[in-house]
Amino acid sequence: MLHAHHLQPYLLFLSPHSHTVSFPFPSRTTTSLSPRFPVTSIRRGSSSLRFRNLGSASISNSVANGGTEHQKQPVTRAYPFHEIEPKWQRFWEHNSTFRTPDDDIDTTKPKYYVLDMFPYPSGAGLHVGHPLGYTATDILARYKRMQGYNVLHPMGWDAFGLPAEQYAIETGTHPKLTTVRNINRFRTQLKSLGFSYDWDREISTIEPDYYKWTQWIFLQLLKRGLAYQAEVPVNWCPALGTVLANEEVIDGVSERGGHPVIRKPMRQWMLKITAYADRLLEDLDDLDWPESVKEMQRNWIGRSEGAEMEFCVLDSDGKDRDIKIIVYTTRPETIFGATYLVVAPEHPLLPSLVSIAQSKHVEDYVDLATRKSDLERTELQKEKTGVFTGCYAKNPANGEAIPIWVADYVLGGYGTGAIMAVPAHDSRDYDFAQKYDVPICWVVTPDSKSLDSGKAFNGEGIIVNSSNTLVGLDINGLSSKEAALTVIEWAEESGKGKRKVNYKLRDWLFARQRYWGEPIPVIFMDDSGETVPLYETELPLILPELDDFSPTGTGEPPLSKAVSWVKTADSLSGRPATRETNTMPQWAGSCWYYLRFMDPHNSKELVGKAKERYWGPVDVYVGGAEHAVLHLLYARFWHKVLFDIGVVSTKEPFQCVINQGIILGEVQYMACRDQDGNLMSADSTDLLNERKLEIIPAEKVMKSGDSFVLKENPNIRLHARAHKMSKSRGNVVNPDDVVSEYGADSLRLYEMFMGPLRDSKTWSTSGIEGVHRFLGRTWRLIVGSPLSDGTFKDGTVSVDEEPTLEQLRCLHKCIAKVTEEIEGTRFNTGISAMMEFLNAAYKW
């Protein structure tokens, strides 16, 4: 039997703003609708069922505003979206239509928590890429409400961050003023798009009532030994006198001003995320996330099993010194092939390894390495560089003296900061050995094919050239796996090493030398230097007002300028103390905001236990793939800590994650000009690199075969490409302009129709015009043709007639298809089904 609620998926795509719709319907149908969407009337013995979603009168061509009708404007539009959309948006706001009850919710109903990754409110406002994910979650939220679920669909602001502080430094405007202004603009834009957010739950990470609990979580981490201080290399720019974030450093110089940047150790707060590495890895298996995202997290955590081996450093006479270099290797079976060691430029033992003859070379090399980021140093494609320290170590397996090099492709923060290099069986080591003429010793042969001595053999095989009876180690003839186990057993028995599980994951650097962030709730006793956490009753620790946000020039954070705030006293003993002047990173506030949405007005707890048990975890979390690792990993880490201390009841925060694709700018067509100023083809790489490209307007372009050419001269082939939207390219599309010209429903529908939600798509103005015409056709089907002045009559053209079997079949087919496609988030094919239905309906 067909129920009225089966029609509702159809309504979601067309217009969340248009609420009275009539369809042919069999007279014997019963109804089952959510009370929020009451049926206006069901006529027994007739074929019409009428919905009135919000209990208002039928939509007319004029806005109902306090019972008065505005004068009709003689403007020709496909349908009167300029009246429909503001009317219903005002209604929703006035009546809190999408508010989810906070305390009096019926918990016997199923819940559905659908969440967008909340945005950073930049000064540029929304662009058309933002509504892509927001529209998808809005469809899901409306769909589940119609099915009788309690739906939690909130919105808030990730409002601390570097851009606001940079703008403050440049203009002297307090970052809170610009941030609040940007938030207001974002909110207005989102409301104009008709999203069904529960605005009563709106949160912002910059509000003390919110970051009080961010600080509270930090204190819990500190209590459990998961927050600690360490000397960590940072990006220091002497000319600017400040620490720079990684994104502010480009090719070793500051983005602002182009000044040299060096790596300098500074005291930093760290969070011990490595203590949760195994759990973060294991629990990925139970999540409904894109496999690519899970794999990225696995690679970031980078669990590996191997061994730590000790290499004794030799003096100039070849005798053992009282210094041992510990290396970590995942290939202990290749130890006989280790022909040199490499230590990182920041390795603590390096100064004691350098000979007098090599000291100047090493010093210069280390200075150069400090100017590079970790990413630059470990880039696989770059040429490997290094300097010989002038010192040797003894290979514990064969007793040979092997040289110790310093090279920047080894990082001090990974493993032990030193490696045993086996050039025969590691491509990176092979390239290095070839360049610096270091010996290469083959110790693994392929099982089934001959060895190519012209390159490294990285695979497993049979061990050769690996025996030393003097130390009791013979692994010749064993498989790689057998040999690895044998070497580890030998190392542990002889005291030369031990089995080791290692991770690429590093502890989280949790301090920024910035003003615009959450204050860290600790003080340092002036007399002893002791670190003392604030009492929970002293939270929130309010960020003080500052007029000067510029860098201090000394490396001290800007907060050190708030002298009266910095100088304080311990609340228990009254002894003088100094506040921490570093602030938390932007990641902090976004690690747990999904929990606050469950209970946003609770002043006594981060989240009430009953509400968390009901709403958690987030059922669907939608956002960009750029957050696949850091945000999602940090949030999972905090959630597990909160689980361990009993604040949350689930092991994971987000059950399902969906990454929407990006929307690229319109295709740009480009040609070159020769030296005489004549246009010429731009279809070769050489020309693209050597000559300046000129954008050709789309109206002057036509397609010829697989290429695009100039209409007036088809011999000139054009380079066609869609780029990511950016101000510099001038291809940003403002959703305000689209809404003004076509309406919010056209924008929403077009973004869902462009292609699969998860794929990247290219914006096309002609595409949105087509969708707008479709909505116009839908409107005319229900309301009728426009009058001579372009406006429409009140009411609808529906009639009380029995539908034919073919009409019912067509309707049911559409309902089934749209329902199925919403469930699978295949919105574009659901819209196609409705277009087919509309074409059929016009024939009736």
PDB file of C-alpha atoms in Angstrom, residues 415-540:
ATOM      1  CA  GLY A 415      62.585   6.306  15.196  1.00  0.00           C
ATOM      2  CA  THR A 416      65.899   7.002  16.898  1.00  0.00           C
ATOM      3  CA  GLY A 417      67.036   9.741  14.514  1.00  0.00           C
ATOM      4  CA  ALA A 418      69.595   7.346  12.992  1.00  0.00           C
ATOM      5  CA  ILE A 419      69.450   4.572  10.399  1.00  0.00           C
ATOM      6  CA  MET A 420      71.639   1.738   9.211  1.00  0.00           C
ATOM      7  CA  ALA A 421      71.899   2.240   5.461  1.00  0.00           C
ATOM      8  CA  VAL A 422      71.653  -0.867   3.270  1.00  0.00           C
ATOM      9  CA  PRO A 423      72.103   0.525  -0.250  1.00  0.00           C
ATOM     10  CA  ALA A 424      71.688  -2.828  -1.987  1.00  0.00           C
ATOM     11  CA  HIS A 425      68.144  -3.141  -0.652  1.00  0.00           C
ATOM     12  CA  ASP A 426      66.811   0.407  -0.216  1.00  0.00           C
ATOM     13  CA  SER A 427      66.383   2.759  -3.178  1.00  0.00           C
ATOM     14  CA  ARG A 428      67.028   5.899  -1.153  1.00  0.00           C
ATOM     15  CA  ASP A 429      70.234   4.467   0.352  1.00  0.00           C
ATOM     16  CA  TYR A 430      71.281   3.171  -3.083  1.00  0.00           C
ATOM     17  CA  ASP A 431      71.052   6.645  -4.652  1.00  0.00           C
ATOM     18  CA  PHE A 432      73.057   8.096  -1.755  1.00  0.00           C
ATOM     19  CA  ALA A 433      75.722   5.399  -1.991  1.00  0.00           C
ATOM     20  CA  GLN A 434      76.075   5.843  -5.740  1.00  0.00           C
ATOM     21  CA  LYS A 435      76.476   9.601  -5.341  1.00  0.00           C
ATOM     22  CA  TYR A 436      79.082   9.407  -2.561  1.00  0.00           C
ATOM     23  CA  ASP A 437      80.829   6.180  -3.648  1.00  0.00           C
ATOM     24  CA  VAL A 438      79.886   4.177  -0.548  1.00  0.00           C
ATOM     25  CA  PRO A 439      80.256   0.347  -0.813  1.00  0.00           C
ATOM     26  CA  ILE A 440      77.188  -1.716  -1.744  1.00  0.00           C
ATOM     27  CA  CYS A 441      76.838  -5.258  -0.407  1.00  0.00           C
ATOM     28  CA  TRP A 442      74.082  -7.591  -1.683  1.00  0.00           C
ATOM     29  CA  VAL A 443      72.600  -9.818   1.013  1.00  0.00           C
ATOM     30  CA  VAL A 444      69.132 -10.703  -0.358  1.00  0.00           C
ATOM     31  CA  THR A 445      68.462 -12.436  -3.681  1.00  0.00           C
ATOM     32  CA  PRO A 446      65.058 -12.804  -5.364  1.00  0.00           C
ATOM     33  CA  ASP A 447      63.429 -16.222  -5.137  1.00  0.00           C
ATOM     34  CA  SER A 448      62.631 -16.567  -8.803  1.00  0.00           C
ATOM     35  CA  LYS A 449      64.723 -14.191 -10.887  1.00  0.00           C
ATOM     36  CA  SER A 450      68.277 -13.003 -11.228  1.00  0.00           C
ATOM     37  CA  LEU A 451      69.460  -9.902  -9.393  1.00  0.00           C
ATOM     38  CA  ASP A 452      69.693  -6.593 -11.275  1.00  0.00           C
ATOM     39  CA  SER A 453      72.819  -5.009  -9.811  1.00  0.00           C
ATOM     40  CA  GLY A 454      71.946  -1.699 -11.469  1.00  0.00           C
ATOM     41  CA  LYS A 455      69.359  -0.817  -8.832  1.00  0.00           C
ATOM     42  CA  ALA A 456      68.345  -1.695  -5.303  1.00  0.00           C
ATOM     43  CA  PHE A 457      66.320  -4.862  -4.664  1.00  0.00           C
ATOM     44  CA  ASN A 458      63.714  -3.826  -2.106  1.00  0.00           C
ATOM     45  CA  GLY A 459      61.802  -7.083  -1.919  1.00  0.00           C
ATOM     46  CA  GLU A 460      62.057 -10.218   0.166  1.00  0.00           C
ATOM     47  CA  GLY A 461      63.998 -13.290  -0.892  1.00  0.00           C
ATOM     48  CA  ILE A 462      66.770 -15.632   0.208  1.00  0.00           C
ATOM     49  CA  ILE A 463      69.613 -14.374   2.405  1.00  0.00           C
ATOM     50  CA  VAL A 464      73.219 -14.559   1.156  1.00  0.00           C
ATOM     51  CA  ASN A 465      76.612 -13.172   2.310  1.00  0.00           C
ATOM     52  CA  SER A 466      75.337 -13.102   5.890  1.00  0.00           C
ATOM     53  CA  SER A 467      77.393 -15.292   8.202  1.00  0.00           C
ATOM     54  CA  ASN A 468      79.857 -14.606  11.030  1.00  0.00           C
ATOM     55  CA  THR A 469      80.759 -17.541  13.238  1.00  0.00           C
ATOM     56  CA  LEU A 470      82.734 -15.279  15.573  1.00  0.00           C
ATOM     57  CA  VAL A 471      79.518 -13.669  16.834  1.00  0.00           C
ATOM     58  CA  GLY A 472      77.373 -16.763  16.364  1.00  0.00           C
ATOM     59  CA  LEU A 473      75.135 -15.456  13.564  1.00  0.00           C
ATOM     60  CA  ASP A 474      74.526 -17.338  10.324  1.00  0.00           C
ATOM     61  CA  ILE A 475      71.376 -16.584   8.321  1.00  0.00           C
ATOM     62  CA  ASN A 476      72.514 -17.681   4.856  1.00  0.00           C
ATOM     63  CA  GLY A 477      69.851 -19.620   2.977  1.00  0.00           C
ATOM     64  CA  LEU A 478      66.972 -18.440   5.151  1.00  0.00           C
ATOM     65  CA  SER A 479      63.969 -16.562   3.829  1.00  0.00           C
ATOM     66  CA  SER A 480      63.754 -12.882   4.701  1.00  0.00           C
ATOM     67  CA  LYS A 481      61.095 -13.462   7.362  1.00  0.00           C
ATOM     68  CA  GLU A 482      62.962 -16.346   8.990  1.00  0.00           C
ATOM     69  CA  ALA A 483      66.196 -14.385   8.936  1.00  0.00           C
ATOM     70  CA  ALA A 484      64.595 -11.321  10.525  1.00  0.00           C
ATOM     71  CA  LEU A 485      63.349 -13.391  13.465  1.00  0.00           C
ATOM     72  CA  THR A 486      66.757 -15.037  13.820  1.00  0.00           C
ATOM     73  CA  VAL A 487      68.607 -11.698  13.862  1.00  0.00           C
ATOM     74  CA  ILE A 488      66.240 -10.273  16.511  1.00  0.00           C
ATOM     75  CA  GLU A 489      66.723 -13.359  18.728  1.00  0.00           C
ATOM     76  CA  TRP A 490      70.507 -13.084  18.316  1.00  0.00           C
ATOM     77  CA  ALA A 491      70.461  -9.346  19.093  1.00  0.00           C
ATOM     78  CA  GLU A 492      68.431  -9.826  22.272  1.00  0.00           C
ATOM     79  CA  GLU A 493      70.620 -12.736  23.479  1.00  0.00           C
ATOM     80  CA  SER A 494      73.872 -10.903  22.739  1.00  0.00           C
ATOM     81  CA  GLY A 495      72.721  -7.510  24.021  1.00  0.00           C
ATOM     82  CA  LYS A 496      73.154  -5.941  20.578  1.00  0.00           C
ATOM     83  CA  GLY A 497      69.519  -4.945  20.157  1.00  0.00           C
ATOM     84  CA  LYS A 498      65.880  -5.782  20.785  1.00  0.00           C
ATOM     85  CA  ARG A 499      62.508  -6.281  19.110  1.00  0.00           C
ATOM     86  CA  LYS A 500      60.695  -2.948  18.601  1.00  0.00           C
ATOM     87  CA  VAL A 501      57.324  -1.696  17.348  1.00  0.00           C
ATOM     88  CA  ASN A 502      57.605   1.799  15.964  1.00  0.00           C
ATOM     89  CA  TYR A 503      55.224   4.464  14.690  1.00  0.00           C
ATOM     90  CA  LYS A 504      55.559   7.310  12.232  1.00  0.00           C
ATOM     91  CA  LEU A 505      53.011   9.143  14.352  1.00  0.00           C
ATOM     92  CA  ARG A 506      54.606  11.882  16.448  1.00  0.00           C
ATOM     93  CA  ASP A 507      53.221  13.474  19.581  1.00  0.00           C
ATOM     94  CA  TRP A 508      51.004  16.449  18.823  1.00  0.00           C
ATOM     95  CA  LEU A 509      52.654  19.866  19.122  1.00  0.00           C
ATOM     96  CA  PHE A 510      49.960  21.711  21.063  1.00  0.00           C
ATOM     97  CA  ALA A 511      51.235  25.267  21.438  1.00  0.00           C
ATOM     98  CA  ARG A 512      51.283  28.312  19.222  1.00  0.00           C
ATOM     99  CA  GLN A 513      53.171  31.564  19.720  1.00  0.00           C
ATOM    100  CA  ARG A 514      50.002  33.437  18.806  1.00  0.00           C
ATOM    101  CA  TYR A 515      47.463  35.685  20.465  1.00  0.00           C
ATOM    102  CA  TRP A 516      44.222  34.503  18.855  1.00  0.00           C
ATOM    103  CA  GLY A 517      43.710  31.129  20.522  1.00  0.00           C
ATOM    104  CA  GLU A 518      42.583  29.495  23.740  1.00  0.00           C
ATOM    105  CA  PRO A 519      44.787  30.367  26.746  1.00  0.00           C
ATOM    106  CA  ILE A 520      46.499  27.318  28.261  1.00  0.00           C
ATOM    107  CA  PRO A 521      45.306  26.984  31.892  1.00  0.00           C
ATOM    108  CA  VAL A 522      48.608  26.579  33.719  1.00  0.00           C
ATOM    109  CA  ILE A 523      50.946  28.834  35.691  1.00  0.00           C
ATOM    110  CA  PHE A 524      54.659  28.590  36.491  1.00  0.00           C
ATOM    111  CA  MET A 525      55.804  29.341  40.030  1.00  0.00           C
ATOM    112  CA  ASP A 526      58.317  32.183  40.012  1.00  0.00           C
ATOM    113  CA  ASP A 527      60.430  30.749  42.821  1.00  0.00           C
ATOM    114  CA  SER A 528      60.669  27.148  41.653  1.00  0.00           C
ATOM    115  CA  GLY A 529      59.585  27.065  37.993  1.00  0.00           C
ATOM    116  CA  GLU A 530      57.048  24.378  38.928  1.00  0.00           C
ATOM    117  CA  THR A 531      54.163  23.934  36.492  1.00  0.00           C
ATOM    118  CA  VAL A 532      50.829  24.246  38.295  1.00  0.00           C
ATOM    119  CA  PRO A 533      47.469  23.635  36.569  1.00  0.00           C
ATOM    120  CA  LEU A 534      44.582  25.968  37.337  1.00  0.00           C
ATOM    121  CA  TYR A 535      41.717  24.603  39.396  1.00  0.00           C
ATOM    122  CA  GLU A 536      38.655  23.670  37.363  1.00  0.00           C
ATOM    123  CA  THR A 537      36.696  26.288  39.320  1.00  0.00           C
ATOM    124  CA  GLU A 538      39.006  28.963  37.862  1.00  0.00           C
ATOM    125  CA  LEU A 539      37.872  28.179  34.305  1.00  0.00           C
ATOM    126  CA  PRO A 540      37.424  29.714  31.881  1.00  0.00           C
TER     127      PRO A 540
END
